[in-house]
């Protein structure tokens, strides 16, 4: 047999909790797709995690970013576990990678998958497809601020950082995406309550919108938008939002199509000057970790987004179809989707569907 023509070098950081469980399953699916679609993947695993922090005092080594840099992409499970404060674990691993590699777009698409019931009554697949484009490198997530004082005088100040370059590039990405898909763009704002950064965000959004007269666009206060995601999701397409608003709205968009167990995501460096990183919307889910019941679908679809990014578009589409086929049958669904399949059984169903109809 001839050697596969394309080899992708992927760094894998399983991380913590169910991140470890679902990443192992995503690797199995990608390996199956590699043989079906004739490409090769070279996996390099990194044990960077809260467990490592507890043992060494560091989430990743000093040269961690240098170790990741030569890879074509990074597949990450989830970071964070009880015992290590979240702001230590996340700012020690996930957030530095997003920033150092200028992964300024966090792309979070959702759609209603066959066989999955939306918690919204009377809503079908045609009503429920939206893409959150979350700013991923600045905004409300910053290390600027401080704490001082004691007792009643104690205070904390946390600054948000919005740069013209940072806002403009993510808004432009959202418009390009909307144009390519024939969708409208809605920008999540809060310029009624937040007096500097959000009017600035709105101004830049409106300036960019002028360049896309063919793309319907609107500004929507984030609180009203949250309600609209539940009450009128059919009128939404691409949603562009700041780091924090995008974080909140993407858990909500996942919930309206059946939950965090099926929502994929990509941290993209659109210019491809650095590797992009692929990790599902969900976290390490300590409440179900170790039980073998985590839904692997979110991470499998995340891996499909990674393959798409690497140019393996046929394999990515094949995995999406295989997930649809696996979930259409109750025996392939994990408990969060009303089934009783284990993580491994659900993945087996996806791999079987991939093998029968690649
Ligand atoms: P979470 O997403 O881990 O869990 C929220 C709820 O959703 C839990 O009830 C969980 O059981 C359920 N859930 C999530 N993924 C699921 C899956 N695949 N299958 C079935 N059920 C699933 O959010 P959390 O509890 O707020 O956070 C737990 C930890 O993960 C924290 O340390 C948090 O900071 C971290 N976190 C990390 C990431 C990341 O690394 N990308 C993302 C979110 C949260
Ligand atoms: C996510 C997570 C992270 C974020 C946390 C864990 C820092 O919630 O990827 O959605 O808010 O970016
Ligand atoms: Mn989140």
GROMACS .gro file of C-alpha atoms and ligand atoms in nm:
model
  415
    1UNK     CA    1   0.000   0.000   0.000
    2UNK     CA    2   0.124   0.350  -0.077
    3UNK     CA    3   0.196   0.588   0.208
    4UNK     CA    4  -0.072   0.853   0.268
    5UNK     CA    5   0.002   1.179   0.089
    6UNK     CA    6  -0.068   1.420   0.374
    7UNK     CA    7   0.056   1.410   0.732
    8UNK     CA    8  -0.077   1.647   0.999
    9UNK     CA    9   0.126   1.705   1.315
   10UNK     CA   10  -0.110   1.762   1.605
   11UNK     CA   11  -0.030   1.854   1.965
   12UNK     CA   12  -0.278   1.695   2.207
   13UNK     CA   13  -0.342   1.838   2.553
   14UNK     CA   14  -0.612   1.620   2.712
   15UNK     CA   15  -0.605   1.837   3.028
   16UNK     CA   16  -0.842   1.763   3.313
   17UNK     CA   17  -1.156   1.568   3.402
   18UNK     CA   18  -1.370   1.463   3.108
   19UNK     CA   19  -1.128   1.651   2.881
   20UNK     CA   20  -0.909   1.342   2.904
   21UNK     CA   21  -1.199   1.104   2.838
   22UNK     CA   22  -1.349   1.279   2.537
   23UNK     CA   23  -1.013   1.361   2.377
   24UNK     CA   24  -0.916   0.992   2.373
   25UNK     CA   25  -1.240   0.927   2.182
   26UNK     CA   26  -1.187   1.213   1.937
   27UNK     CA   27  -0.844   1.068   1.856
   28UNK     CA   28  -1.002   0.731   1.777
   29UNK     CA   29  -1.246   0.897   1.538
   30UNK     CA   30  -0.976   1.103   1.365
   31UNK     CA   31  -0.758   0.793   1.328
   32UNK     CA   32  -1.053   0.610   1.170
   33UNK     CA   33  -1.115   0.906   0.939
   34UNK     CA   34  -0.746   0.914   0.846
   35UNK     CA   35  -0.759   0.561   0.712
   36UNK     CA   36  -1.092   0.616   0.539
   37UNK     CA   37  -0.980   0.940   0.372
   38UNK     CA   38  -0.615   0.857   0.318
   39UNK     CA   39  -0.421   1.101   0.530
   40UNK     CA   40  -0.199   1.055   0.834
   41UNK     CA   41  -0.187   1.218   1.175
   42UNK     CA   42   0.114   1.236   1.402
   43UNK     CA   43  -0.006   1.294   1.759
   44UNK     CA   44   0.220   1.440   2.025
   45UNK     CA   45   0.065   1.429   2.373
   46UNK     CA   46   0.137   1.680   2.649
   47UNK     CA   47   0.034   1.604   3.008
   48UNK     CA   48  -0.025   1.969   3.099
   49UNK     CA   49  -0.304   1.976   3.355
   50UNK     CA   50  -0.406   2.051   3.712
   51UNK     CA   51  -0.250   1.720   3.809
   52UNK     CA   52   0.081   1.843   3.670
   53UNK     CA   53   0.035   2.172   3.856
   54UNK     CA   54  -0.013   1.988   4.182
   55UNK     CA   55   0.304   1.788   4.122
   56UNK     CA   56   0.528   2.063   3.978
   57UNK     CA   57   0.369   2.402   4.053
   58UNK     CA   58   0.326   2.475   3.681
   59UNK     CA   59   0.041   2.403   3.440
   60UNK     CA   60   0.291   2.385   3.152
   61UNK     CA   61   0.669   2.414   3.137
   62UNK     CA   62   0.840   2.750   3.082
   63UNK     CA   63   0.899   2.666   2.715
   64UNK     CA   64   0.549   2.522   2.668
   65UNK     CA   65   0.450   2.763   2.392
   66UNK     CA   66   0.774   2.689   2.205
   67UNK     CA   67   0.698   2.319   2.226
   68UNK     CA   68   0.353   2.374   2.072
   69UNK     CA   69   0.458   2.618   1.800
   70UNK     CA   70   0.584   2.370   1.536
   71UNK     CA   71   0.253   2.180   1.526
   72UNK     CA   72  -0.014   2.219   1.256
   73UNK     CA   73  -0.287   2.239   1.521
   74UNK     CA   74  -0.356   2.179   1.889
   75UNK     CA   75  -0.639   1.960   2.019
   76UNK     CA   76  -0.723   2.040   2.380
   77UNK     CA   77  -0.963   1.860   2.615
   78UNK     CA   78  -1.050   2.091   2.903
   79UNK     CA   79  -0.858   2.271   3.173
   80UNK     CA   80  -0.958   2.324   3.536
   81UNK     CA   81  -1.028   2.099   3.830
   82UNK     CA   82  -1.128   2.141   4.195
   83UNK     CA   83  -0.816   2.177   4.407
   84UNK     CA   84  -0.650   2.432   4.179
   85UNK     CA   85  -0.815   2.776   4.162
   86UNK     CA   86  -0.960   2.826   3.813
   87UNK     CA   87  -0.786   3.156   3.756
   88UNK     CA   88  -0.451   2.985   3.820
   89UNK     CA   89  -0.514   2.684   3.594
   90UNK     CA   90  -0.675   2.872   3.308
   91UNK     CA   91  -0.429   3.160   3.306
   92UNK     CA   92  -0.148   2.905   3.332
   93UNK     CA   93  -0.242   2.711   3.019
   94UNK     CA   94  -0.550   2.779   2.806
   95UNK     CA   95  -0.552   3.157   2.799
   96UNK     CA   96  -0.177   3.204   2.734
   97UNK     CA   97  -0.205   2.971   2.432
   98UNK     CA   98  -0.503   3.163   2.290
   99UNK     CA   99  -0.316   3.492   2.327
  100UNK     CA  100   0.038   3.393   2.227
  101UNK     CA  101  -0.090   3.230   1.910
  102UNK     CA  102  -0.329   3.517   1.829
  103UNK     CA  103  -0.628   3.285   1.822
  104UNK     CA  104  -0.852   3.586   1.825
  105UNK     CA  105  -1.161   3.412   1.688
  106UNK     CA  106  -1.340   3.159   1.901
  107UNK     CA  107  -1.580   3.001   1.654
  108UNK     CA  108  -1.873   2.823   1.814
  109UNK     CA  109  -2.133   2.687   1.571
  110UNK     CA  110  -2.441   2.498   1.684
  111UNK     CA  111  -2.714   2.312   1.501
  112UNK     CA  112  -2.988   2.076   1.610
  113UNK     CA  113  -2.860   1.725   1.547
  114UNK     CA  114  -3.095   1.448   1.430
  115UNK     CA  115  -3.255   1.264   1.720
  116UNK     CA  116  -3.166   1.534   1.972
  117UNK     CA  117  -3.454   1.722   2.132
  118UNK     CA  118  -3.420   2.096   2.181
  119UNK     CA  119  -3.543   2.217   2.521
  120UNK     CA  120  -3.737   2.477   2.321
  121UNK     CA  121  -4.085   2.351   2.242
  122UNK     CA  122  -4.188   2.346   1.879
  123UNK     CA  123  -3.845   2.419   1.735
  124UNK     CA  124  -3.696   2.210   1.454
  125UNK     CA  125  -3.357   2.196   1.283
  126UNK     CA  126  -3.441   2.479   1.041
  127UNK     CA  127  -3.493   2.717   1.335
  128UNK     CA  128  -3.182   2.620   1.524
  129UNK     CA  129  -2.850   2.692   1.357
  130UNK     CA  130  -2.631   2.976   1.471
  131UNK     CA  131  -2.264   3.058   1.495
  132UNK     CA  132  -2.113   3.255   1.780
  133UNK     CA  133  -1.796   3.442   1.679
  134UNK     CA  134  -1.640   3.524   2.013
  135UNK     CA  135  -1.352   3.769   2.053
  136UNK     CA  136  -1.085   3.554   2.213
  137UNK     CA  137  -0.779   3.764   2.290
  138UNK     CA  138  -0.876   4.073   2.487
  139UNK     CA  139  -1.192   4.238   2.624
  140UNK     CA  140  -1.316   4.164   2.972
  141UNK     CA  141  -1.050   3.896   3.023
  142UNK     CA  142  -0.745   4.092   3.132
  143UNK     CA  143  -0.482   4.094   3.400
  144UNK     CA  144  -0.515   4.466   3.451
  145UNK     CA  145  -0.647   4.565   3.788
  146UNK     CA  146  -0.581   4.483   4.147
  147UNK     CA  147  -0.709   4.442   4.496
  148UNK     CA  148  -0.644   4.644   4.805
  149UNK     CA  149  -0.774   4.729   5.147
  150UNK     CA  150  -0.933   4.521   5.418
  151UNK     CA  151  -1.276   4.479   5.570
  152UNK     CA  152  -1.541   4.722   5.456
  153UNK     CA  153  -1.276   4.915   5.260
  154UNK     CA  154  -1.163   4.616   5.059
  155UNK     CA  155  -1.198   4.661   4.684
  156UNK     CA  156  -1.119   4.493   4.353
  157UNK     CA  157  -1.070   4.667   4.018
  158UNK     CA  158  -1.075   4.473   3.693
  159UNK     CA  159  -1.014   4.657   3.368
  160UNK     CA  160  -1.138   4.549   3.028
  161UNK     CA  161  -0.921   4.610   2.723
  162UNK     CA  162  -1.072   4.679   2.382
  163UNK     CA  163  -0.836   4.778   2.100
  164UNK     CA  164  -0.941   4.903   1.757
  165UNK     CA  165  -0.730   4.632   1.597
  166UNK     CA  166  -0.878   4.362   1.822
  167UNK     CA  167  -1.241   4.459   1.769
  168UNK     CA  168  -1.211   4.529   1.400
  169UNK     CA  169  -1.049   4.198   1.313
  170UNK     CA  170  -1.308   3.984   1.488
  171UNK     CA  171  -1.599   4.188   1.350
  172UNK     CA  172  -1.454   4.161   0.999
  173UNK     CA  173  -1.419   3.785   1.044
  174UNK     CA  174  -1.786   3.766   1.142
  175UNK     CA  175  -1.895   3.962   0.834
  176UNK     CA  176  -1.682   3.750   0.601
  177UNK     CA  177  -1.827   3.434   0.754
  178UNK     CA  178  -2.183   3.567   0.729
  179UNK     CA  179  -2.131   3.667   0.365
  180UNK     CA  180  -1.991   3.326   0.275
  181UNK     CA  181  -2.288   3.150   0.438
  182UNK     CA  182  -2.561   3.396   0.336
  183UNK     CA  183  -2.643   3.473   0.700
  184UNK     CA  184  -2.718   3.794   0.892
  185UNK     CA  185  -2.482   3.928   1.162
  186UNK     CA  186  -2.597   4.037   1.504
  187UNK     CA  187  -2.351   4.212   1.734
  188UNK     CA  188  -2.389   4.168   2.108
  189UNK     CA  189  -2.347   4.502   2.280
  190UNK     CA  190  -2.421   4.659   2.615
  191UNK     CA  191  -2.362   5.022   2.528
  192UNK     CA  192  -2.654   5.128   2.744
  193UNK     CA  193  -2.474   5.035   3.064
  194UNK     CA  194  -2.104   5.018   2.976
  195UNK     CA  195  -2.009   5.366   2.867
  196UNK     CA  196  -1.664   5.344   2.707
  197UNK     CA  197  -1.583   5.004   2.565
  198UNK     CA  198  -1.924   4.912   2.427
  199UNK     CA  199  -1.993   5.236   2.237
  200UNK     CA  200  -1.642   5.188   2.093
  201UNK     CA  201  -1.732   4.829   1.994
  202UNK     CA  202  -2.058   4.953   1.835
  203UNK     CA  203  -1.882   5.227   1.638
  204UNK     CA  204  -1.632   4.982   1.491
  205UNK     CA  205  -1.909   4.734   1.413
  206UNK     CA  206  -2.104   5.002   1.226
  207UNK     CA  207  -1.795   5.114   1.033
  208UNK     CA  208  -1.718   4.760   0.920
  209UNK     CA  209  -2.086   4.698   0.836
  210UNK     CA  210  -2.068   4.974   0.573
  211UNK     CA  211  -1.820   4.760   0.382
  212UNK     CA  212  -2.071   4.472   0.370
  213UNK     CA  213  -2.392   4.628   0.237
  214UNK     CA  214  -2.504   4.286   0.117
  215UNK     CA  215  -2.494   4.137   0.470
  216UNK     CA  216  -2.793   4.223   0.693
  217UNK     CA  217  -2.658   4.342   1.027
  218UNK     CA  218  -2.784   4.478   1.357
  219UNK     CA  219  -2.669   4.564   1.705
  220UNK     CA  220  -2.853   4.397   1.989
  221UNK     CA  221  -2.806   4.445   2.362
  222UNK     CA  222  -2.663   4.123   2.499
  223UNK     CA  223  -2.939   4.080   2.757
  224UNK     CA  224  -3.211   4.106   2.495
  225UNK     CA  225  -3.010   3.882   2.265
  226UNK     CA  226  -2.999   3.613   2.534
  227UNK     CA  227  -3.379   3.621   2.547
  228UNK     CA  228  -3.399   3.616   2.169
  229UNK     CA  229  -3.183   3.305   2.149
  230UNK     CA  230  -3.456   3.128   2.341
  231UNK     CA  231  -3.767   3.301   2.204
  232UNK     CA  232  -3.676   3.364   1.838
  233UNK     CA  233  -3.360   3.166   1.754
  234UNK     CA  234  -3.474   3.126   1.393
  235UNK     CA  235  -3.390   3.490   1.319
  236UNK     CA  236  -3.025   3.455   1.421
  237UNK     CA  237  -2.727   3.362   1.204
  238UNK     CA  238  -2.381   3.486   1.301
  239UNK     CA  239  -2.348   3.644   1.644
  240UNK     CA  240  -2.034   3.847   1.709
  241UNK     CA  241  -1.954   3.920   2.070
  242UNK     CA  242  -1.683   4.029   2.310
  243UNK     CA  243  -1.489   3.770   2.506
  244UNK     CA  244  -1.722   3.753   2.807
  245UNK     CA  245  -2.051   3.801   2.623
  246UNK     CA  246  -1.944   3.541   2.367
  247UNK     CA  247  -1.858   3.300   2.647
  248UNK     CA  248  -2.202   3.333   2.804
  249UNK     CA  249  -2.394   3.332   2.478
  250UNK     CA  250  -2.214   3.024   2.350
  251UNK     CA  251  -2.316   2.812   2.649
  252UNK     CA  252  -2.670   2.937   2.586
  253UNK     CA  253  -2.659   2.856   2.215
  254UNK     CA  254  -2.532   2.508   2.306
  255UNK     CA  255  -2.817   2.466   2.552
  256UNK     CA  256  -3.087   2.548   2.297
  257UNK     CA  257  -2.968   2.265   2.072
  258UNK     CA  258  -2.948   2.010   2.351
  259UNK     CA  259  -2.654   2.095   2.573
  260UNK     CA  260  -2.282   2.128   2.617
  261UNK     CA  261  -2.223   1.766   2.529
  262UNK     CA  262  -2.259   1.838   2.157
  263UNK     CA  263  -2.117   2.190   2.109
  264UNK     CA  264  -1.783   2.215   1.926
  265UNK     CA  265  -1.544   2.511   1.908
  266UNK     CA  266  -1.228   2.636   1.745
  267UNK     CA  267  -0.977   2.896   1.862
  268UNK     CA  268  -0.861   3.027   1.528
  269UNK     CA  269  -0.561   3.223   1.415
  270UNK     CA  270  -0.715   3.315   1.080
  271UNK     CA  271  -0.385   3.437   0.932
  272UNK     CA  272  -0.232   3.096   1.006
  273UNK     CA  273   0.090   3.249   1.136
  274UNK     CA  274   0.047   3.033   1.449
  275UNK     CA  275  -0.125   2.703   1.515
  276UNK     CA  276  -0.496   2.717   1.592
  277UNK     CA  277  -0.639   2.528   1.888
  278UNK     CA  278  -0.949   2.311   1.895
  279UNK     CA  279  -1.145   2.250   2.217
  280UNK     CA  280  -1.514   2.195   2.279
  281UNK     CA  281  -1.724   2.464   2.447
  282UNK     CA  282  -1.764   2.258   2.764
  283UNK     CA  283  -1.522   2.225   3.052
  284UNK     CA  284  -1.383   1.938   3.257
  285UNK     CA  285  -1.722   1.854   3.415
  286UNK     CA  286  -1.595   1.730   3.754
  287UNK     CA  287  -1.951   1.622   3.841
  288UNK     CA  288  -1.937   1.337   3.587
  289UNK     CA  289  -1.562   1.287   3.542
  290UNK     CA  290  -1.441   0.930   3.580
  291UNK     CA  291  -1.785   0.780   3.527
  292UNK     CA  292  -1.740   0.701   3.159
  293UNK     CA  293  -2.062   0.881   3.062
  294UNK     CA  294  -1.936   1.211   2.920
  295UNK     CA  295  -2.073   1.286   2.577
  296UNK     CA  296  -1.780   1.268   2.332
  297UNK     CA  297  -1.976   1.432   2.047
  298UNK     CA  298  -1.869   1.790   2.122
  299UNK     CA  299  -1.503   1.691   2.110
  300UNK     CA  300  -1.553   1.469   1.803
  301UNK     CA  301  -1.718   1.759   1.617
  302UNK     CA  302  -1.436   1.982   1.743
  303UNK     CA  303  -1.187   1.742   1.588
  304UNK     CA  304  -1.390   1.764   1.265
  305UNK     CA  305  -1.351   2.143   1.274
  306UNK     CA  306  -0.977   2.085   1.313
  307UNK     CA  307  -0.966   1.858   1.009
  308UNK     CA  308  -1.163   2.112   0.810
  309UNK     CA  309  -0.910   2.380   0.911
  310UNK     CA  310  -0.628   2.148   0.798
  311UNK     CA  311  -0.789   2.108   0.456
  312UNK     CA  312  -0.939   1.763   0.519
  313UNK     CA  313  -1.283   1.888   0.428
  314UNK     CA  314  -1.420   1.554   0.307
  315UNK     CA  315  -1.314   1.380   0.629
  316UNK     CA  316  -1.464   1.660   0.838
  317UNK     CA  317  -1.796   1.633   0.656
  318UNK     CA  318  -1.782   1.254   0.686
  319UNK     CA  319  -1.741   1.278   1.064
  320UNK     CA  320  -2.036   1.517   1.088
  321UNK     CA  321  -2.253   1.274   0.892
  322UNK     CA  322  -2.134   0.985   1.110
  323UNK     CA  323  -2.228   1.178   1.426
  324UNK     CA  324  -2.573   1.247   1.283
  325UNK     CA  325  -2.618   0.878   1.204
  326UNK     CA  326  -2.494   0.766   1.547
  327UNK     CA  327  -2.722   1.004   1.737
  328UNK     CA  328  -3.028   0.923   1.528
  329UNK     CA  329  -3.031   0.589   1.713
  330UNK     CA  330  -3.100   0.608   2.088
  331UNK     CA  331  -2.841   0.337   2.155
  332UNK     CA  332  -2.568   0.579   2.047
  333UNK     CA  333  -2.671   0.856   2.287
  334UNK     CA  334  -2.513   0.931   2.625
  335UNK     CA  335  -2.726   1.017   2.934
  336UNK     CA  336  -2.718   1.395   2.875
  337UNK     CA  337  -2.913   1.325   2.553
  338UNK     CA  338  -3.155   1.084   2.719
  339UNK     CA  339  -2.971   0.764   2.626
  340UNK     CA  340  -2.766   0.521   2.828
  341UNK     CA  341  -2.459   0.482   2.607
  342UNK     CA  342  -2.117   0.521   2.761
  343UNK     CA  343  -1.859   0.758   2.617
  344UNK     CA  344  -1.691   0.465   2.445
  345UNK     CA  345  -2.015   0.316   2.310
  346UNK     CA  346  -2.119   0.648   2.159
  347UNK     CA  347  -1.781   0.681   1.989
  348UNK     CA  348  -1.804   0.322   1.864
  349UNK     CA  349  -2.136   0.414   1.700
  350UNK     CA  350  -1.974   0.714   1.529
  351UNK     CA  351  -1.682   0.505   1.406
  352UNK     CA  352  -1.918   0.232   1.281
  353UNK     CA  353  -2.120   0.492   1.089
  354UNK     CA  354  -1.800   0.635   0.943
  355UNK     CA  355  -1.688   0.292   0.831
  356UNK     CA  356  -2.020   0.204   0.671
  357UNK     CA  357  -2.062   0.532   0.481
  358UNK     CA  358  -1.742   0.735   0.475
  359LIG     P1  359  -1.862   2.235   3.243
  359LIG     O1  360  -1.884   2.267   3.101
  359LIG     O2  361  -1.743   2.150   3.273
  359LIG     O3  362  -1.991   2.159   3.300
  359LIG     C1  363  -2.120   2.221   3.305
  359LIG     C2  364  -2.230   2.111   3.310
  359LIG     O4  365  -2.239   2.050   3.180
  359LIG     C3  366  -2.198   2.000   3.407
  359LIG     O5  367  -2.316   1.956   3.469
  359LIG     C4  368  -2.143   1.889   3.318
  359LIG     O6  369  -2.161   1.759   3.367
  359LIG     C5  370  -2.217   1.912   3.188
  359LIG     N1  371  -2.133   1.869   3.074
  359LIG     C6  372  -2.032   1.939   3.022
  359LIG     N2  373  -1.976   1.870   2.921
  359LIG     C7  374  -2.044   1.756   2.909
  359LIG     C8  375  -2.032   1.642   2.824
  359LIG     N3  376  -1.939   1.635   2.727
  359LIG     N4  377  -2.119   1.541   2.840
  359LIG     C9  378  -2.214   1.546   2.934
  359LIG     N5  379  -2.231   1.651   3.018
  359LIG    C10  380  -2.145   1.754   3.006
  359LIG     O7  381  -1.857   2.372   3.322
  359LIG     P2  382  -1.816   2.405   3.474
  359LIG     O8  383  -1.870   2.299   3.563
  359LIG     O9  384  -1.852   2.545   3.493
  359LIG    O10  385  -1.657   2.398   3.476
  359LIG    C11  386  -1.582   2.287   3.524
  359LIG    C12  387  -1.435   2.319   3.509
  359LIG    O11  388  -1.400   2.330   3.371
  359LIG    C13  389  -1.394   2.452   3.571
  359LIG    O12  390  -1.264   2.437   3.622
  359LIG    C14  391  -1.393   2.548   3.454
  359LIG    O13  392  -1.312   2.659   3.474
  359LIG    C15  393  -1.340   2.457   3.346
  359LIG     N6  394  -1.373   2.495   3.208
  359LIG    C16  395  -1.277   2.474   3.114
  359LIG    C17  396  -1.305   2.495   2.980
  359LIG    C18  397  -1.197   2.468   2.880
  359LIG    O14  398  -1.090   2.428   2.914
  359LIG     N7  399  -1.222   2.487   2.755
  359LIG    C19  400  -1.432   2.537   2.942
  359LIG    C20  401  -1.530   2.558   3.041
  359LIG    C21  402  -1.500   2.536   3.174
  360LIG     C1  403  -1.453   2.857   2.759
  360LIG     C2  404  -1.425   2.859   2.907
  360LIG     C3  405  -1.308   2.950   2.939
  360LIG     C4  406  -1.340   3.090   2.890
  360LIG     C5  407  -1.271   2.956   3.087
  360LIG     C6  408  -1.246   2.820   3.142
  360LIG     C7  409  -1.157   3.050   3.112
  360LIG     O1  410  -1.540   2.893   2.978
  360LIG     O2  411  -1.363   2.825   2.681
  360LIG     O3  412  -1.567   2.885   2.721
  360LIG     O4  413  -1.419   3.160   2.950
  360LIG     O5  414  -1.284   3.127   2.786
  361LIG    MN1  415  -1.718   2.903   2.856
   0.00000   0.00000   0.00000
